[in-house]
Coordinates of C-alpha atoms and ligand atoms in Angstrom, one line a residue:
X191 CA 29.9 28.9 33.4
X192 CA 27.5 32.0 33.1
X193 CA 26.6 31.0 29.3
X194 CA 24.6 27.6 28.7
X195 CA 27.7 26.8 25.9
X196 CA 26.3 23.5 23.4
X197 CA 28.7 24.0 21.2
X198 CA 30.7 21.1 22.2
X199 CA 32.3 19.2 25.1
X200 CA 35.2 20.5 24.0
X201 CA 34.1 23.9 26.2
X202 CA 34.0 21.9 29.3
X203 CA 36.4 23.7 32.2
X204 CA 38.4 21.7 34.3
X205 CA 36.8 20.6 38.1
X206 CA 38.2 22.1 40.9
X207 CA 39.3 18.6 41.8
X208 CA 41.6 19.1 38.9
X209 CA 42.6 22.3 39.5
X210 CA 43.9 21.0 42.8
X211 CA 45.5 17.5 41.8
X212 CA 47.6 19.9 39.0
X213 CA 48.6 22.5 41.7
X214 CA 50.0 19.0 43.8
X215 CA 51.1 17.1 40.4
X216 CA 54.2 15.1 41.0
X217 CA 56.5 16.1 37.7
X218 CA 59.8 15.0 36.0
X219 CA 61.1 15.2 31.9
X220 CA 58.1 13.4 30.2
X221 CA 60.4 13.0 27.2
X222 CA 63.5 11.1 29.3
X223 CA 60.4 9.2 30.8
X224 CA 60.7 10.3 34.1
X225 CA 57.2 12.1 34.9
X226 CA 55.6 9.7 37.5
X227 CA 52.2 11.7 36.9
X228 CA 52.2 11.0 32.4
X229 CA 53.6 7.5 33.8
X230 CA 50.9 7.0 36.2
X231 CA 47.8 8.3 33.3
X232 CA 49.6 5.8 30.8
X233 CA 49.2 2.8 32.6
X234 CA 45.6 3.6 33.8
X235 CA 45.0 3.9 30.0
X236 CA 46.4 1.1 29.2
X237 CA 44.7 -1.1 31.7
X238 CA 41.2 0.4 31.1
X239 CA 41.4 -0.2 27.3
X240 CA 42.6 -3.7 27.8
X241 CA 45.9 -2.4 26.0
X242 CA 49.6 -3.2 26.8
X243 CA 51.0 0.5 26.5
X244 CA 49.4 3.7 26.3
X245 CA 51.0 7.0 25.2
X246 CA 49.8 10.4 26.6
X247 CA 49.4 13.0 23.6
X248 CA 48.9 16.4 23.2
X249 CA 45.2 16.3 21.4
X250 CA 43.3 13.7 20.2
X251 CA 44.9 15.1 15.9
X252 CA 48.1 14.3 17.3
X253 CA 47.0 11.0 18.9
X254 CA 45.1 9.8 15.6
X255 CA 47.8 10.8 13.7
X256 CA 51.0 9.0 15.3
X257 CA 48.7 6.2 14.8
X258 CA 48.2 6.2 11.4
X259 CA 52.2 7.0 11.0
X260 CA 53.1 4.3 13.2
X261 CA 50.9 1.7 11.0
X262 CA 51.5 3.4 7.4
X263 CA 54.2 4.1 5.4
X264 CA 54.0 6.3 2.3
X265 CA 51.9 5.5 -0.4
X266 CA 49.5 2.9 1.8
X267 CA 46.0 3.5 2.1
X268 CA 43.4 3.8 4.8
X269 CA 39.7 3.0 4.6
X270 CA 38.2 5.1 6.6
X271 CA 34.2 6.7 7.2
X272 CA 33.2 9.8 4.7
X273 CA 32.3 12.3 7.5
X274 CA 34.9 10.7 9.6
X275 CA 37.2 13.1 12.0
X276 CA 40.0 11.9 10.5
X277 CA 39.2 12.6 7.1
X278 CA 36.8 15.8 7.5
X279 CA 38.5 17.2 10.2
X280 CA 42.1 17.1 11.0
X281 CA 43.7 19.2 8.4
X282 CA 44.5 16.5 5.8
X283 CA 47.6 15.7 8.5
X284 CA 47.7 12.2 7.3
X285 CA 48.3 13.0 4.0
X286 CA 50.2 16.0 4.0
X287 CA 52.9 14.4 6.6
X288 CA 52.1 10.7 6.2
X289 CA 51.6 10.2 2.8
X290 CA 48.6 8.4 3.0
X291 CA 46.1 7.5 0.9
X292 CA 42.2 7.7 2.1
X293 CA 39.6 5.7 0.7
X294 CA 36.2 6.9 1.8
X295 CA 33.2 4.4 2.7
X296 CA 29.6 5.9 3.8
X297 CA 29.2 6.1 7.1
X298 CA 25.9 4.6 7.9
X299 CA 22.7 6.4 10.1
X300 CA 23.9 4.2 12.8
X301 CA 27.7 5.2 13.0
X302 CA 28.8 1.8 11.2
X303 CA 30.4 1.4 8.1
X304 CA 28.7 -1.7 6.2
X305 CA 30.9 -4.7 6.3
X306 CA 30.6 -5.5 2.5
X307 CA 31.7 -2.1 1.5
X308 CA 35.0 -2.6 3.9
X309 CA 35.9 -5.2 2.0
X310 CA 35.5 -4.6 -1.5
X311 CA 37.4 -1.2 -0.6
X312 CA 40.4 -3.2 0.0
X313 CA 43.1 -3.1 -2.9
X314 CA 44.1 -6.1 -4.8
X315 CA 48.0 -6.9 -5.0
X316 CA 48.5 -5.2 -7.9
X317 CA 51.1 -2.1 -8.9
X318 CA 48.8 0.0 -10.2
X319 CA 47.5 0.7 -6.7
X320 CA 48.2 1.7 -3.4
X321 CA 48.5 -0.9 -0.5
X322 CA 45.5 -0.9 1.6
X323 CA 46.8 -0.9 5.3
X324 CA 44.7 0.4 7.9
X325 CA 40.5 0.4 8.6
X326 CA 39.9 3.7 10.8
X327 CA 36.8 3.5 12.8
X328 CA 35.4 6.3 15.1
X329 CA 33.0 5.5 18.3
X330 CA 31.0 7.5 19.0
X331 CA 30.3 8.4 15.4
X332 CA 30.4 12.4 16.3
X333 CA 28.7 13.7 12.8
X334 CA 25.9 11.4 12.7
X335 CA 24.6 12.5 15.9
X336 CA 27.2 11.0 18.2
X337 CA 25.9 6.5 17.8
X338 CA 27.7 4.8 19.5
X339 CA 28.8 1.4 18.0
X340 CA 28.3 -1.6 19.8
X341 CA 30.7 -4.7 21.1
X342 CA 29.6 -7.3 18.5
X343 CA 29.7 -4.3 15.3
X344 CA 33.1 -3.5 16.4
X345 CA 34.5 -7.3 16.7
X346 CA 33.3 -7.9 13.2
X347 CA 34.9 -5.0 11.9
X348 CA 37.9 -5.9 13.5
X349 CA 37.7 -9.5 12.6
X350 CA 37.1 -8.7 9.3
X351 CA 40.0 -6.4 8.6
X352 CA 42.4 -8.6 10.2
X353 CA 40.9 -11.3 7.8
X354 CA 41.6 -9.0 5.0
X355 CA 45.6 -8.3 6.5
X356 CA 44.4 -5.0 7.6
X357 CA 45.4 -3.2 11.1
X358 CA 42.7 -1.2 12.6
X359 CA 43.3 1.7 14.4
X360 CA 39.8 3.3 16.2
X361 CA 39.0 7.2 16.6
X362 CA 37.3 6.5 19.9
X363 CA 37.3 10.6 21.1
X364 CA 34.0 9.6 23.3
X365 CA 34.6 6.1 23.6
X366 CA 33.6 6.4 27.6
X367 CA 30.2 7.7 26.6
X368 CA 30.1 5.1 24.0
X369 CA 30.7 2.3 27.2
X370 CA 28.6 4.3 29.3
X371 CA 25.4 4.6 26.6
X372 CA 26.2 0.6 25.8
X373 CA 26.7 0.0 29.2
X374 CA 29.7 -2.2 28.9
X375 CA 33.1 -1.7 29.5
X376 CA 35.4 0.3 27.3
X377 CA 37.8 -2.7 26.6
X378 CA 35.1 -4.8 25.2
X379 CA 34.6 -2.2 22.4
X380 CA 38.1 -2.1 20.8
X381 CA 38.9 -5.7 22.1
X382 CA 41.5 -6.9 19.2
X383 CA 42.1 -3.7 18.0
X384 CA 45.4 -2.7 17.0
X385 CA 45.5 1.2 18.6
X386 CA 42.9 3.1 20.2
X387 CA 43.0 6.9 20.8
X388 CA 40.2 8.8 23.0
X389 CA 40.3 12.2 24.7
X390 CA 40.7 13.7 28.4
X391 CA 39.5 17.0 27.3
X392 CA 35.8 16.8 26.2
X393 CA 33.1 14.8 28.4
X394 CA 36.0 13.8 30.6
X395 CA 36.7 17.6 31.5
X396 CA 40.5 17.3 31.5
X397 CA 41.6 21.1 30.2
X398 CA 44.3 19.4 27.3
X399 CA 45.3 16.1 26.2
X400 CA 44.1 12.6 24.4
X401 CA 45.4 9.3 25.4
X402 CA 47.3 6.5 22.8
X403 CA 46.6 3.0 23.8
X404 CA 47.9 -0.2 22.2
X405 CA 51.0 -2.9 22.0
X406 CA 54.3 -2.2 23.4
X407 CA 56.0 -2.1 19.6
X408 CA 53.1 -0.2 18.5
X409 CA 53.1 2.6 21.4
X410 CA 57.5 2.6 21.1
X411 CA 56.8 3.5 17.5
X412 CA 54.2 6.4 18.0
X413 CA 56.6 7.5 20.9
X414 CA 59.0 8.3 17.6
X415 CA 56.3 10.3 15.8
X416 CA 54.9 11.9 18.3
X417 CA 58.5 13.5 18.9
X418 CA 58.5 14.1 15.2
X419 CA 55.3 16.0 15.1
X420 CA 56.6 17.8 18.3
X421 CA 54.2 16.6 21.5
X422 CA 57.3 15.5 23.4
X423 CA 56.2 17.1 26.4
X424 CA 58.4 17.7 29.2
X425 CA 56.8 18.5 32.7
X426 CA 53.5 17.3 31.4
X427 CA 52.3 15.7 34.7
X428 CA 50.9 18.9 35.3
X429 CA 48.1 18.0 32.5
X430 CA 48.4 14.4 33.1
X431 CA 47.3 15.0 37.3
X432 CA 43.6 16.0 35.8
X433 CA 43.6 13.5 33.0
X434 CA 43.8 11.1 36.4
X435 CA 41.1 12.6 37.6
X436 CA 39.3 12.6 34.7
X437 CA 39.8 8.6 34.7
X438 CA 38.9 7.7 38.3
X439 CA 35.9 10.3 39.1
X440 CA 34.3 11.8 35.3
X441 CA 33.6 8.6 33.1
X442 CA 30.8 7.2 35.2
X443 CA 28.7 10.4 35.4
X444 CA 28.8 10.9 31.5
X445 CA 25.5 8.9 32.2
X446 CA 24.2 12.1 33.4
X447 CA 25.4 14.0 30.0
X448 CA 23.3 11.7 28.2
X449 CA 20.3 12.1 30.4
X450 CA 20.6 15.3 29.5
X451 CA 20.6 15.7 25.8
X452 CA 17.6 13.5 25.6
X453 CA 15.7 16.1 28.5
X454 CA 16.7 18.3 25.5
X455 CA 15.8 16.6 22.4
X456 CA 12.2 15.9 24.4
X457 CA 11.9 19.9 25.0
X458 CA 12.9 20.8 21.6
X459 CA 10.9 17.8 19.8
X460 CA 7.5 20.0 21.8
X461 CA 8.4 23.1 19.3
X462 CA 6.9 23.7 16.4
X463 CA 9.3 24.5 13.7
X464 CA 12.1 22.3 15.1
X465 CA 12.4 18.6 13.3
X466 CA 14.0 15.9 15.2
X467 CA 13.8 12.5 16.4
X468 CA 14.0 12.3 20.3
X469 CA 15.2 8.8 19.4
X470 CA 18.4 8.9 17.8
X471 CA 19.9 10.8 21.1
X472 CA 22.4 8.1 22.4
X473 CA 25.3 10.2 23.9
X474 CA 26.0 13.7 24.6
X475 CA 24.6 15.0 21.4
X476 CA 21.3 16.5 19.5
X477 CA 21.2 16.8 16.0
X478 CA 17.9 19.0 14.9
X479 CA 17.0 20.7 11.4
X480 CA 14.7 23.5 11.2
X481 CA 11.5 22.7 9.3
X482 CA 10.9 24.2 5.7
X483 CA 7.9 26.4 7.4
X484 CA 10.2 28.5 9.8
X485 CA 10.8 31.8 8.7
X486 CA 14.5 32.8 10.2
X487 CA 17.7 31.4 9.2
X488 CA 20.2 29.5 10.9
X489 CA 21.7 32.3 11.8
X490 CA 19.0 34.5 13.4
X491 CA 18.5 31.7 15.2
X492 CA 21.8 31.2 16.9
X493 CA 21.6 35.5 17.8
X494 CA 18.2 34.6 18.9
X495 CA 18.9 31.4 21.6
X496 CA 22.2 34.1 22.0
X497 CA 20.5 36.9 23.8
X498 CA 19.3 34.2 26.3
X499 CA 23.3 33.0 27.1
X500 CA 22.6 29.9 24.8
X501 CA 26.0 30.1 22.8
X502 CA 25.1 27.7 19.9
X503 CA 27.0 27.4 16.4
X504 CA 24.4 27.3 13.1
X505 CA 25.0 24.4 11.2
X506 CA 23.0 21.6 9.0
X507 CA 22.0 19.9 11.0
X508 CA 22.2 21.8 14.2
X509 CA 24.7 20.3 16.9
X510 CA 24.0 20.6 20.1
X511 CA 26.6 18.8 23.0
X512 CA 25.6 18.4 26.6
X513 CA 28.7 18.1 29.2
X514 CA 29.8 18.5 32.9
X515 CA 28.9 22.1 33.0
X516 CA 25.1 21.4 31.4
X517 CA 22.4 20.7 34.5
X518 CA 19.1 20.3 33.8
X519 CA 18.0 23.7 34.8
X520 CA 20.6 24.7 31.6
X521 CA 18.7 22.4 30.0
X522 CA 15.4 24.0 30.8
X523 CA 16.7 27.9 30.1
X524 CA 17.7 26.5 26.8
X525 CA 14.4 24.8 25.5
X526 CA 12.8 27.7 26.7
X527 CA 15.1 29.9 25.0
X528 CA 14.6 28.1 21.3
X529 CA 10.7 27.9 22.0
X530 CA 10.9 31.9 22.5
X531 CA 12.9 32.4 19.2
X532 CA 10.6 30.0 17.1
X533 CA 7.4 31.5 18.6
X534 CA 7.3 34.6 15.9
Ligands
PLP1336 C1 37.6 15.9 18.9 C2 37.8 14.7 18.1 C3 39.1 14.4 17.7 C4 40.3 15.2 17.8 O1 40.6 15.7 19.1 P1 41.3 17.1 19.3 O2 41.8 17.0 20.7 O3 40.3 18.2 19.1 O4 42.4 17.2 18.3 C5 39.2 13.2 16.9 N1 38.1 12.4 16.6 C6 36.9 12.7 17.0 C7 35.8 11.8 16.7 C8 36.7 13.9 17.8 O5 35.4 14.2 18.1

């Protein structure tokens, strides 16, 4: 990568130990279940997220939303967070082709959503409303800075919607760096859940593809939407042979990711004009607001850190994502490259 890209993790290029386990990959029909390489992935899924079945899908929209078909029908509702993926940024999919209901609770500085409002979100038996079915939770928590949510948060929640006869499906995307930041295993996060989606293709490098982990009878009825909403796959092992990878070599080093966006938060937290709190850095991400004093915009900003290779996206707050491709000599250009555009 010639460009220090912060956009996201999503930018992040396959290794070349990818490359070369997709140019070997071992294929068959995925949707006849004959690929030994998707068959291979699924079960190292499964077993890593303490799951029975696993399901290999196409993104991590398409793995969410099989979820939420397989546990919905039409006219149930979800509680889910208010700047949740799910409801802010997949295209309204569970509504438009579900039929489900969302019912938004705050998501909290800390990623969580508060216990007590879970359950007074919950619906009464009562035909004037729709049936509550499904709590949604997402670790890390990507828009509040990417918190990661720890063992015992996540067991209450769980425990508490199963109390309250709900399933619980969990958004984990970055639930590796989640394990990694927490350092505990990945299982112990979502222990008790009823699905679990996260994604090959962002800190884990893979170049497509999100993986669907839970029950057999859950993962036999996402197989069903997931060849509704059309990611039967067929030779897919060629995308599965660096989700493998991605699995046994890219999890551990996310450590490093994190390392890195605090390096950064600490550099940028040194210039004037640039308001954050080193502190909140957990994962692979920086938030940072510009203070009231500075005189460009957002956007002269972003053309600013740009003429340096910085390739940044203006937003409130700022984003900034650390990944595979991100040393910390990157790290160093970049800091240097925001001090220069602030200095004015
Ligand atoms: C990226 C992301 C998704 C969706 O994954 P895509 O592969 O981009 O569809 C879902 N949830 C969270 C929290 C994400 O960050």
């Amino acid at each position: 990568m010639d460009k220090i890209d912060l956009r996201s993790d999503t930018v992040s290029w396959p290794t070349p130990r990818m490359r070369q386990a997709m140019a070997e990959a071992e294929v068959g029909d995925d949707v006849y279940g004959d690929d030994p390489t998707v068959n291979r992935l699924q079960a190292m899924a499964a077993e890593m997220l303490g799951m029975e079945a696993a399901l290999f899908v196409a993104s991590g929209t398409m793995g969410n939303l099989s979820a939420v078909l397989s546990h919905c029908t039409r006219g149930d509702e979800m509680i889910l967070g208010d700047v949740s993926h799910v409801f802010l940024n997949e295209a309204g999919g569970s509504a438009a082709l579900g039929g489900v209901h969302a019912r938004t609770v705050p998501v909290q500085p800390d990623g969580t959503l508060r216990l007590e409002d879970i359950r007074r979100a919950v619906r009464a038996d009562n035909p004037h409303y729709p049936t509550t079915r499904l709590l949604c939770l997402e670790n890390t928590q990507n828009t509040v800075g990417g918190q990661p949510l720890g063992a015992d948060y996540m067991r209450a929640a769980i425990d508490l919607a199963h109390e309250l006869h709900l399933r619980v499906h969990v958004d984990g995307a970055r639930i590796f760096n989640a394990a990694v930041a927490l350092g505990v295993e990945a299982r112990d996060l979502v222990k008790g859940a009823d699905s679990v989606m996260f994604c090959l293709s962002k800190g884990l490098c893979a170049p497509v593809g999100s993986m669907l982990c839970g029950s057999e009878a859950f993962i036999a009825r996402a197989l069903r939407a997931r060849k509704m909403l059309g990611g039967g796959m067929r030779q897919a092992g060629v995308l599965a042979a660096a989700g493998i990878v991605a699995l046994e070599e890219m999890v551990e080093r996310l450590a490093d990711d994190h390392a890195n966006a605090c390096r950064l938060a600490e550099g940028l937290a040194a210039i004037d004009g640039i308001v954050i709190d080193p502190a909140r850095v957990r994962t692979n991400m920086v938030q940072f607001d510009l203070a009231d004093s500075v005189a460009i915009t957002p956007r002269q900003l972003v053309e600013a850190v740009a003429a340096h290779g910085v390739v940044i996206r203006a937003s409130s707050p700022f984003r900034l994502v650390t990944h595979y491709w991100i040393g910390p000599h990157h790290i160093d250009k970049a800091v240097a490259a925001f001090r220069e555009a602030l200095a004015a």
